[in-house]
Tab-separated table of C-alpha atoms and ligand atoms in Angstrom:
chain	number	residue	atom	x	y	z
A	537	MET	CA	8.578	59.214	-50.389
A	538	LEU	CA	11.852	59.877	-48.703
A	539	SER	CA	14.854	60.641	-50.758
A	540	LYS	CA	18.183	59.917	-49.162
A	541	ARG	CA	20.798	62.560	-49.868
A	542	ARG	CA	19.834	62.920	-53.499
A	543	TRP	CA	20.839	66.193	-55.072
A	544	THR	CA	19.682	67.777	-58.253
A	545	THR	CA	23.259	67.938	-59.456
A	546	THR	CA	24.812	64.978	-61.194
A	547	GLY	CA	28.370	66.178	-60.752
A	548	ALA	CA	28.918	66.526	-57.014
A	549	GLY	CA	28.911	63.573	-54.657
A	550	ALA	CA	27.024	63.763	-51.388
A	551	ALA	CA	30.198	64.004	-49.299
A	552	ALA	CA	31.514	66.947	-51.275
A	553	ALA	CA	28.138	68.580	-51.071
A	554	VAL	CA	28.023	68.272	-47.282
A	555	LEU	CA	31.529	69.724	-47.070
A	556	VAL	CA	30.423	72.750	-49.025
A	557	LEU	CA	27.427	73.086	-46.728
A	558	VAL	CA	29.362	73.210	-43.487
A	559	THR	CA	31.711	75.832	-44.830
A	560	GLY	CA	28.831	78.245	-45.121
A	561	TRP	CA	27.972	77.930	-48.767
A	562	GLN	CA	24.734	79.520	-49.853
A	563	ALA	CA	22.806	78.912	-52.983
A	564	SER	CA	20.179	80.631	-54.999
A	565	ALA	CA	17.205	78.729	-56.335
A	566	ALA	CA	18.915	78.586	-59.673
A	567	ASP	CA	22.062	77.007	-58.234
A	568	GLU	CA	22.455	73.516	-59.618
A	569	ARG	CA	23.508	72.290	-56.188
A	570	THR	CA	20.217	73.251	-54.548
A	571	PRO	CA	19.254	70.195	-52.491
A	572	GLU	CA	16.190	68.220	-53.434
A	573	ARG	CA	14.954	68.796	-49.913
A	574	GLY	CA	16.431	72.027	-48.592
A	575	LEU	CA	16.049	73.399	-45.079
A	576	TYR	CA	15.240	77.098	-45.373
A	577	GLN	CA	14.647	80.046	-43.103
A	578	VAL	CA	11.789	82.055	-44.583
A	579	ARG	CA	11.480	85.771	-43.892
A	580	GLY	CA	8.804	88.155	-45.031
A	581	ALA	CA	5.748	86.020	-44.245
A	582	ASP	CA	4.692	88.485	-41.597
A	583	THR	CA	0.967	87.824	-41.462
A	584	ALA	CA	-1.052	84.708	-40.806
A	585	ALA	CA	-2.410	84.953	-44.349
A	586	ALA	CA	1.116	85.088	-45.775
A	587	ARG	CA	2.164	82.091	-43.666
A	588	THR	CA	-0.946	80.227	-44.782
A	589	ASP	CA	0.162	80.837	-48.360
A	590	VAL	CA	3.583	79.371	-47.542
A	591	ASP	CA	1.942	76.312	-46.000
A	592	ARG	CA	-0.330	75.922	-49.027
A	593	ALA	CA	2.731	75.884	-51.291
A	594	GLY	CA	3.181	72.327	-50.057
A	595	VAL	CA	6.409	72.816	-48.133
A	596	ASP	CA	7.029	70.987	-44.844
A	597	VAL	CA	6.626	73.673	-42.166
A	598	LEU	CA	8.893	72.676	-39.286
A	599	GLY	CA	8.342	75.608	-36.963
A	600	VAL	CA	7.209	79.218	-36.772
A	601	ARG	CA	8.595	81.792	-34.406
A	602	ASP	CA	8.550	85.583	-34.327
A	603	GLY	CA	7.244	85.724	-37.869
A	604	GLY	CA	10.067	83.602	-39.297
A	605	MET	CA	9.383	80.128	-40.643
A	606	GLU	CA	11.594	77.086	-40.975
A	607	VAL	CA	10.553	74.922	-43.893
A	608	VAL	CA	11.792	72.026	-45.961
A	609	ALA	CA	11.205	72.757	-49.636
A	610	SER	CA	11.995	71.390	-53.064
A	611	PRO	CA	13.922	73.640	-55.462
A	612	GLU	CA	10.659	74.355	-57.294
A	613	GLN	CA	8.830	75.253	-54.091
A	614	ALA	CA	11.707	77.476	-52.964
A	615	ALA	CA	11.738	79.265	-56.297
A	616	GLY	CA	7.995	79.746	-56.099
A	617	LEU	CA	8.177	81.306	-52.632
A	618	ARG	CA	10.980	83.619	-53.723
A	619	GLY	CA	8.787	84.589	-56.637
A	620	GLN	CA	6.199	85.730	-54.089
A	621	GLY	CA	8.751	88.162	-52.684
A	622	LEU	CA	9.788	86.107	-49.666
A	623	THR	CA	13.403	85.810	-48.528
A	624	LEU	CA	14.638	82.239	-48.287
A	625	THR	CA	17.981	81.396	-46.740
A	626	LEU	CA	19.232	77.885	-47.304
A	627	GLN	CA	20.302	76.310	-44.007
A	628	GLY	CA	21.343	72.961	-45.439
A	629	ASP	CA	20.407	69.740	-47.171
A	630	TRP	CA	17.657	68.205	-45.077
A	631	ASP	CA	18.607	64.630	-45.947
A	632	ALA	CA	22.296	65.182	-45.219
A	633	LEU	CA	21.424	66.843	-41.937
A	634	LEU	CA	19.198	63.918	-41.018
A	635	ALA	CA	21.947	61.458	-41.825
A	636	ALA	CA	24.475	63.413	-39.796
A	637	ARG	CA	22.118	63.726	-36.838
A	638	GLY	CA	21.400	60.017	-36.929
A	639	GLY	CA	24.666	59.091	-35.269
A	640	GLY	CA	26.996	58.804	-38.225
A	641	LEU	CA	29.720	56.337	-37.341
A	642	SER	CA	28.025	54.748	-34.373
A	643	ARG	CA	24.760	53.054	-35.282
A	644	THR	CA	22.554	51.215	-32.864
A	645	ALA	CA	20.333	48.331	-33.823
A	646	ALA	CA	17.176	48.898	-35.813
A	647	ALA	CA	14.183	50.166	-33.865
A	648	ASP	CA	16.318	51.834	-31.226
A	649	PHE	CA	17.211	55.485	-31.050
A	650	PRO	CA	20.530	56.525	-32.547
A	651	ALA	CA	23.572	56.411	-30.288
A	652	GLY	CA	23.482	59.186	-27.720
A	653	ASP	CA	19.687	59.439	-27.747
A	654	GLU	CA	18.908	56.161	-25.960
A	655	GLY	CA	17.176	58.116	-23.215
A	656	TYR	CA	14.158	58.369	-25.514
A	657	HIS	CA	11.592	55.585	-25.259
A	658	THR	CA	11.042	53.333	-28.239
A	659	TYR	CA	7.512	52.032	-28.702
A	660	ALA	CA	8.349	48.798	-26.840
A	661	GLU	CA	9.989	50.742	-24.017
A	662	MET	CA	6.992	53.062	-23.767
A	663	VAL	CA	4.572	50.136	-23.528
A	664	ALA	CA	6.772	48.489	-20.893
A	665	ALA	CA	6.950	51.717	-18.894
A	666	LEU	CA	3.154	51.979	-18.784
A	667	ARG	CA	2.786	48.369	-17.687
A	668	GLU	CA	5.417	48.778	-14.962
A	669	THR	CA	3.655	51.893	-13.710
A	670	ALA	CA	0.306	50.130	-13.546
A	671	SER	CA	1.737	47.147	-11.695
A	672	ALA	CA	3.605	49.393	-9.244
A	673	HIS	CA	0.500	51.527	-8.579
A	674	PRO	CA	-2.481	49.209	-9.134
A	675	GLU	CA	-4.843	51.328	-6.990
A	676	ILE	CA	-4.444	54.446	-9.116
A	677	ALA	CA	-3.168	53.362	-12.555
A	678	ALA	CA	-4.589	51.044	-15.223
A	679	VAL	CA	-3.496	50.465	-18.822
A	680	SER	CA	-5.902	49.702	-21.637
A	681	SER	CA	-6.081	50.337	-25.372
A	682	ILE	CA	-7.857	52.799	-27.623
A	683	GLY	CA	-7.285	50.758	-30.767
A	684	SER	CA	-4.680	49.796	-33.319
A	685	SER	CA	-2.501	51.645	-35.770
A	686	HIS	CA	-2.494	50.936	-39.495
A	687	GLU	CA	0.310	48.402	-39.056
A	688	GLY	CA	-1.477	46.794	-36.128
A	689	ARG	CA	0.376	48.269	-33.187
A	690	ASP	CA	-1.679	48.727	-30.065
A	691	ILE	CA	-2.272	52.334	-29.009
A	692	PRO	CA	-2.166	52.157	-25.213
A	693	ILE	CA	-3.825	54.565	-22.821
A	694	ILE	CA	-3.269	54.830	-19.087
A	695	LYS	CA	-5.886	56.039	-16.628
A	696	ILE	CA	-4.706	57.605	-13.383
A	697	SER	CA	-7.243	58.208	-10.608
A	698	ASP	CA	-8.162	57.034	-7.143
A	699	ASN	CA	-10.376	53.941	-7.349
A	700	VAL	CA	-9.054	53.561	-10.852
A	701	ALA	CA	-11.121	50.460	-11.613
A	702	SER	CA	-14.420	52.306	-11.275
A	703	ASP	CA	-15.809	55.037	-13.502
A	704	GLU	CA	-16.377	57.669	-10.852
A	705	ASP	CA	-18.319	60.852	-11.417
A	706	GLU	CA	-15.214	63.039	-11.638
A	707	PRO	CA	-14.104	65.542	-14.282
A	708	GLU	CA	-11.718	63.909	-16.751
A	709	VAL	CA	-8.580	65.228	-18.432
A	710	LEU	CA	-6.814	63.850	-21.505
A	711	PHE	CA	-3.197	64.260	-22.576
A	712	THR	CA	-2.116	63.015	-26.011
A	713	CYS	CA	1.368	62.895	-27.521
A	714	ASN	CA	3.434	61.830	-30.523
A	715	MET	CA	0.825	62.401	-33.191
A	716	HIS	CA	3.628	63.409	-35.531
A	717	ALA	CA	6.202	60.656	-35.759
A	718	ARG	CA	9.423	62.663	-35.429
A	719	GLU	CA	8.197	64.650	-32.410
A	720	HIS	CA	9.685	62.157	-29.956
A	721	LEU	CA	10.119	64.641	-27.120
A	722	THR	CA	6.331	64.637	-26.754
A	723	THR	CA	6.222	60.925	-25.914
A	724	GLU	CA	8.555	61.762	-23.050
A	725	MET	CA	6.192	64.590	-22.054
A	726	CYS	CA	3.305	62.162	-21.645
A	727	LEU	CA	5.516	59.728	-19.748
A	728	ARG	CA	6.548	62.579	-17.434
A	729	ILE	CA	2.863	63.200	-16.655
A	730	VAL	CA	2.363	59.497	-15.968
A	731	GLU	CA	5.400	59.336	-13.706
A	732	ARG	CA	4.559	62.477	-11.760
A	733	PHE	CA	0.919	61.617	-11.075
A	734	THR	CA	1.723	58.082	-9.937
A	735	ALA	CA	5.044	58.374	-8.069
A	736	GLY	CA	3.918	61.609	-6.427
A	737	TYR	CA	0.614	60.222	-5.168
A	738	GLY	CA	0.443	60.326	-1.373
A	739	SER	CA	3.505	62.531	-0.986
A	740	ASP	CA	2.890	65.528	-3.269
A	741	ALA	CA	-0.220	67.342	-2.038
A	742	GLY	CA	-1.116	68.838	-5.432
A	743	VAL	CA	-0.687	65.564	-7.267
A	744	THR	CA	-2.678	63.694	-4.641
A	745	ALA	CA	-5.546	66.164	-4.791
A	746	ALA	CA	-5.671	65.996	-8.579
A	747	VAL	CA	-5.640	62.200	-8.683
A	748	ASP	CA	-8.358	62.054	-6.020
A	749	ALA	CA	-10.611	64.626	-7.687
A	750	LYS	CA	-10.110	63.912	-11.402
A	751	GLU	CA	-9.642	61.058	-13.841
A	752	ILE	CA	-6.473	61.589	-15.876
A	753	TRP	CA	-6.023	59.805	-19.217
A	754	VAL	CA	-2.691	59.743	-21.070
A	755	VAL	CA	-1.926	58.472	-24.599
A	756	PRO	CA	1.880	58.641	-25.009
A	757	SER	CA	1.911	57.761	-28.724
A	758	GLN	CA	-0.905	58.349	-31.204
A	759	ASN	CA	1.346	57.320	-34.101
A	760	PRO	CA	3.427	54.289	-33.127
A	761	ASP	CA	3.976	53.196	-36.754
A	762	GLY	CA	5.440	56.546	-37.689
A	763	ALA	CA	7.548	56.765	-34.553
A	764	GLU	CA	9.080	53.342	-35.184
A	765	PHE	CA	9.658	54.105	-38.858
A	766	ASP	CA	11.349	57.368	-37.927
A	767	ILE	CA	14.107	55.601	-35.953
A	768	ALA	CA	14.421	52.381	-37.943
A	769	GLY	CA	17.968	51.491	-38.831
A	770	GLY	CA	19.472	53.865	-36.305
A	771	GLU	CA	19.005	56.897	-38.548
A	772	TYR	CA	16.308	59.505	-38.224
A	773	ALA	CA	13.943	59.718	-41.157
A	774	GLY	CA	12.344	63.077	-40.385
A	775	TRP	CA	8.953	61.376	-40.735
A	776	ARG	CA	5.758	63.213	-39.783
A	777	LYS	CA	2.679	61.335	-40.988
A	778	ASN	CA	1.227	57.918	-40.218
A	779	ARG	CA	2.188	54.909	-42.395
A	780	GLN	CA	-0.985	54.314	-44.380
A	781	PRO	CA	-0.273	53.787	-48.076
A	782	ASN	CA	-1.872	56.206	-50.515
A	783	SER	CA	-3.368	55.552	-53.927
A	784	ASP	CA	-0.479	57.269	-55.737
A	785	GLY	CA	2.181	55.089	-54.089
A	786	SER	CA	3.166	57.641	-51.472
A	787	VAL	CA	2.778	56.914	-47.777
A	788	GLY	CA	1.083	58.678	-44.954
A	789	THR	CA	-1.798	60.847	-43.831
A	790	ASP	CA	-1.194	63.878	-41.643
A	791	THR	CA	-3.427	62.783	-38.795
A	792	ASN	CA	-3.596	66.357	-37.483
A	793	ARG	CA	-5.514	67.251	-40.653
A	794	ASN	CA	-7.716	64.149	-40.611
A	795	PHE	CA	-10.101	64.772	-37.693
A	796	ASP	CA	-13.796	64.846	-38.451
A	797	TYR	CA	-14.642	68.469	-37.758
A	798	LYS	CA	-14.793	70.809	-40.734
A	799	TRP	CA	-12.403	68.379	-42.417
A	800	GLY	CA	-10.826	69.964	-45.473
A	801	CYS	CA	-13.053	72.999	-45.111
A	802	CYS	CA	-10.743	75.921	-45.378
A	803	GLY	CA	-7.568	75.398	-47.344
A	804	GLY	CA	-5.725	74.338	-44.211
A	805	SER	CA	-4.651	70.905	-45.459
A	806	SER	CA	-3.510	69.257	-48.679
A	807	THR	CA	-5.323	67.017	-51.138
A	808	SER	CA	-1.963	65.801	-52.470
A	809	PRO	CA	-1.064	62.417	-50.925
A	810	SER	CA	2.663	63.126	-50.994
A	811	SER	CA	2.229	66.374	-49.048
A	812	GLU	CA	3.290	66.505	-45.415
A	813	THR	CA	-0.150	67.928	-44.617
A	814	TYR	CA	-2.195	65.424	-46.641
A	815	ARG	CA	-5.646	65.304	-45.085
A	816	GLY	CA	-6.443	61.734	-46.143
A	817	PRO	CA	-9.149	60.573	-48.591
A	818	SER	CA	-11.956	61.178	-46.101
A	819	ALA	CA	-12.476	62.471	-42.577
A	820	ALA	CA	-11.130	60.085	-39.929
A	821	SER	CA	-9.740	57.760	-42.605
A	822	ALA	CA	-6.687	57.162	-40.416
A	823	PRO	CA	-7.191	54.351	-37.885
A	824	GLU	CA	-5.137	56.316	-35.346
A	825	VAL	CA	-7.596	59.217	-35.648
A	826	ARG	CA	-10.600	56.915	-35.352
A	827	ALA	CA	-9.079	55.403	-32.189
A	828	VAL	CA	-8.784	58.816	-30.541
A	829	GLN	CA	-12.216	59.946	-31.713
A	830	ASP	CA	-13.855	56.712	-30.586
A	831	PHE	CA	-12.219	56.888	-27.171
A	832	VAL	CA	-13.314	60.483	-26.624
A	833	GLY	CA	-16.787	59.594	-27.875
A	834	SER	CA	-16.897	56.742	-25.355
A	835	ARG	CA	-16.484	59.255	-22.546
A	836	VAL	CA	-19.909	60.701	-23.232
A	837	VAL	CA	-21.770	59.259	-20.248
A	838	GLY	CA	-25.458	59.936	-19.761
A	839	GLY	CA	-25.321	62.455	-22.562
A	840	THR	CA	-22.460	64.447	-20.996
A	841	GLN	CA	-18.852	64.495	-22.181
A	842	GLN	CA	-16.742	63.655	-19.131
A	843	ILE	CA	-13.454	64.962	-20.553
A	844	LYS	CA	-13.231	68.653	-19.782
A	845	GLY	CA	-9.640	69.507	-20.664
A	846	HIS	CA	-7.029	68.295	-23.153
A	847	ILE	CA	-3.525	69.044	-24.340
A	848	ASP	CA	-2.027	67.556	-27.504
A	849	PHE	CA	1.761	67.888	-27.380
A	850	HIS	CA	3.843	68.616	-30.489
A	851	THR	CA	7.299	70.007	-31.244
A	852	PHE	CA	8.609	72.617	-31.922
A	853	SER	CA	8.355	76.438	-31.523
A	854	GLU	CA	7.457	76.867	-27.807
A	855	LEU	CA	3.833	77.845	-28.342
A	856	VAL	CA	0.507	77.352	-26.592
A	857	LEU	CA	-2.176	77.247	-29.297
A	858	TRP	CA	-5.943	77.251	-28.942
A	859	PRO	CA	-8.887	76.843	-31.357
A	860	PHE	CA	-9.950	77.517	-33.907
A	861	GLY	CA	-7.329	76.750	-36.516
A	862	HIS	CA	-9.706	76.654	-39.493
A	863	THR	CA	-10.538	80.371	-39.334
A	864	TYR	CA	-8.813	83.601	-38.413
A	865	ASP	CA	-11.973	84.645	-36.558
A	866	THR	CA	-11.958	84.459	-32.789
A	867	VAL	CA	-15.751	84.382	-32.505
A	868	THR	CA	-17.503	82.176	-35.035
A	869	ASP	CA	-19.872	79.235	-35.402
A	870	GLY	CA	-19.074	77.080	-32.367
A	871	MET	CA	-17.098	79.708	-30.436
A	872	THR	CA	-18.700	82.499	-28.451
A	873	ALA	CA	-16.819	85.535	-27.186
A	874	GLU	CA	-17.001	84.142	-23.640
A	875	GLU	CA	-15.660	80.771	-24.757
A	876	TYR	CA	-12.821	82.353	-26.681
A	877	ALA	CA	-11.944	84.540	-23.701
A	878	ARG	CA	-11.698	81.430	-21.531
A	879	PHE	CA	-9.394	79.716	-24.036
A	880	GLU	CA	-7.229	82.814	-24.133
A	881	SER	CA	-7.172	83.259	-20.364
A	882	VAL	CA	-6.206	79.682	-19.520
A	883	GLY	CA	-3.839	79.561	-22.494
A	884	GLU	CA	-2.004	82.699	-21.445
A	885	GLU	CA	-1.798	81.433	-17.870
A	886	MET	CA	-0.169	78.222	-19.093
A	887	ALA	CA	2.159	80.162	-21.385
A	888	ALA	CA	3.241	82.372	-18.496
A	889	SER	CA	4.105	79.246	-16.512
A	890	ASN	CA	6.398	77.682	-19.121
A	891	GLY	CA	7.671	80.691	-21.035
A	892	TYR	CA	5.973	79.732	-24.288
A	893	THR	CA	4.013	82.160	-26.472
A	894	GLY	CA	0.227	81.850	-26.390
A	895	GLN	CA	-1.958	82.508	-29.436
A	896	GLN	CA	-4.901	81.276	-31.468
A	897	SER	CA	-3.805	78.417	-33.717
A	898	SER	CA	-4.704	80.238	-36.947
A	899	ALA	CA	-2.424	83.135	-35.986
A	900	LEU	CA	0.338	80.798	-37.226
A	901	TYR	CA	-1.460	79.698	-40.379
A	902	VAL	CA	-4.780	78.083	-41.194
A	903	THR	CA	-5.244	74.384	-40.451
A	904	ASP	CA	-8.347	72.247	-40.792
A	905	GLY	CA	-9.087	68.796	-39.424
A	906	SER	CA	-6.868	69.319	-36.384
A	907	ILE	CA	-7.397	67.482	-33.130
A	908	SER	CA	-8.044	70.611	-31.070
A	909	ASP	CA	-10.629	71.990	-33.505
A	910	TRP	CA	-12.373	68.606	-33.268
A	911	MET	CA	-12.141	68.370	-29.467
A	912	TRP	CA	-13.792	71.739	-29.058
A	913	GLY	CA	-16.029	71.730	-32.129
A	914	GLU	CA	-17.471	68.273	-31.499
A	915	HIS	CA	-17.155	67.847	-27.735
A	916	LYS	CA	-16.670	71.293	-26.162
A	917	ILE	CA	-13.448	70.109	-24.544
A	918	LEU	CA	-11.027	72.861	-23.498
A	919	SER	CA	-8.301	71.682	-25.864
A	920	TYR	CA	-4.838	73.092	-26.490
A	921	CYS	CA	-1.950	72.251	-28.779
A	922	PHE	CA	1.485	72.770	-27.259
A	923	GLU	CA	4.521	73.168	-29.489
A	924	MET	CA	7.392	72.238	-27.182
A	925	TYR	CA	11.113	72.990	-27.112
A	926	PRO	CA	13.024	74.380	-28.879
A	927	ALA	CA	11.893	77.793	-30.128
A	928	GLY	CA	13.664	77.070	-33.415
A	929	GLY	CA	16.512	74.946	-34.558
A	930	GLY	CA	16.204	73.071	-37.825
A	931	ILE	CA	17.040	69.421	-37.445
A	932	ASP	CA	17.628	69.629	-33.705
A	933	GLY	CA	14.143	71.033	-33.412
A	934	PHE	CA	12.847	67.487	-33.732
A	935	TYR	CA	15.841	65.672	-32.312
A	936	PRO	CA	17.122	67.484	-29.245
A	937	PRO	CA	19.664	65.399	-27.321
A	938	ASP	CA	18.180	63.241	-24.588
A	939	GLU	CA	19.730	65.528	-21.949
A	940	GLN	CA	16.824	67.854	-22.788
A	941	ILE	CA	14.123	65.353	-21.809
A	942	VAL	CA	14.050	66.166	-18.091
A	943	PRO	CA	14.334	69.966	-18.288
A	944	GLN	CA	11.872	70.308	-21.182
A	945	THR	CA	9.211	67.985	-19.798
A	946	THR	CA	9.367	69.234	-16.194
A	947	ARG	CA	9.091	72.728	-17.645
A	948	ASN	CA	5.448	71.906	-18.394
A	949	ASP	CA	4.534	70.621	-14.915
A	950	GLY	CA	2.910	73.939	-14.044
A	951	ALA	CA	0.976	74.137	-17.311
A	952	VAL	CA	-0.316	70.600	-16.836
A	953	ASP	CA	-1.505	71.517	-13.343
A	954	ILE	CA	-3.267	74.624	-14.687
A	955	LEU	CA	-5.056	72.576	-17.346
A	956	ILE	CA	-6.166	70.005	-14.784
A	957	ALA	CA	-7.370	72.752	-12.418
A	958	ASN	CA	-9.456	74.242	-15.234
A	959	ALA	CA	-10.955	70.909	-16.259
A	960	THR	CA	-14.214	71.342	-14.411
B	1125	ZN	ZN1	3.313	68.018	-34.696
């Protein structure tokens, strides 16, 4: 459940508390003004095992960079981490920061982005953009659906290829975005791919060759319910999960812990429904996950998976991550040394193109039930997770101003081309 600017203190009002915050006040865990949801910089978790321990404490890990972690934690969680010898620096009250970032005085209507961020696509705008693209480029673009969200929203997919209406014998590539609700920049990333590979067809030689030789699939939002909830009322909610109700009254499954490959195997997800990394009651219990899995399964033609390459875009930390996430091992059941070397080679090439850092997913911390573990484990698809801009940044990590859409999505043009070239 979200709490809106509630503090553990009964004496100070929210406005006074925010004032103290912006003047550089710092608090210890024992301070009565410690926010119910505090944004902290964590230092001292210098190994993947230590960061896994932080994640398992149940905090909301926002980003990881250069060994430092940004997390949202309750006073109890913060005290617990300090008790493990970690250094936590309070950056602010997460709920107050969200409220301030949401536009403050100038509110737009519900279900639109807060004032100043209108350059981001709402769900309705995203759907309209796909339809307009398909009608403007009917020979190479077609929109369909992979299923419905919990609340019944369609999850559209666009196919881009020459002779788009026929299922040609060409290697296929999949790009997926906006699995986590608040990671709105990723929706724009998928729309950038759609725009580039349609508008550039016939004029850009590289684009034209790719569209002629491959079949490109793009899913701009895997979590439309969460994305709409996150912007409802013109104020950002900081929401991550989907919107499925849980048995304890909380809401949401972390769909990137819900995929049906070694689901819940390795302490890389939570069994607590209120956790930000709740894995769900069973593998693929989230309809959004089933939609993606069913679509990918449908691309097995004549016993052969047609999709050869995949990127799932997230924010933030500027990372290129590859499987597996469920184990620290590079070579393990389902991953040979040669296969791992290929992941690393293509991953590092993409990272060199966009200035991100490339690494195995578990080098951050252990995760299980992730989309990329499933894509490779179940379907042998060369699958990466990108953590986009910025490298760090607290609240702005999820809500960069819309002026960043063009520079941060075009920044990945080269990486997208590398992935497509390696999808063979
Ligand atoms: Zn994410």
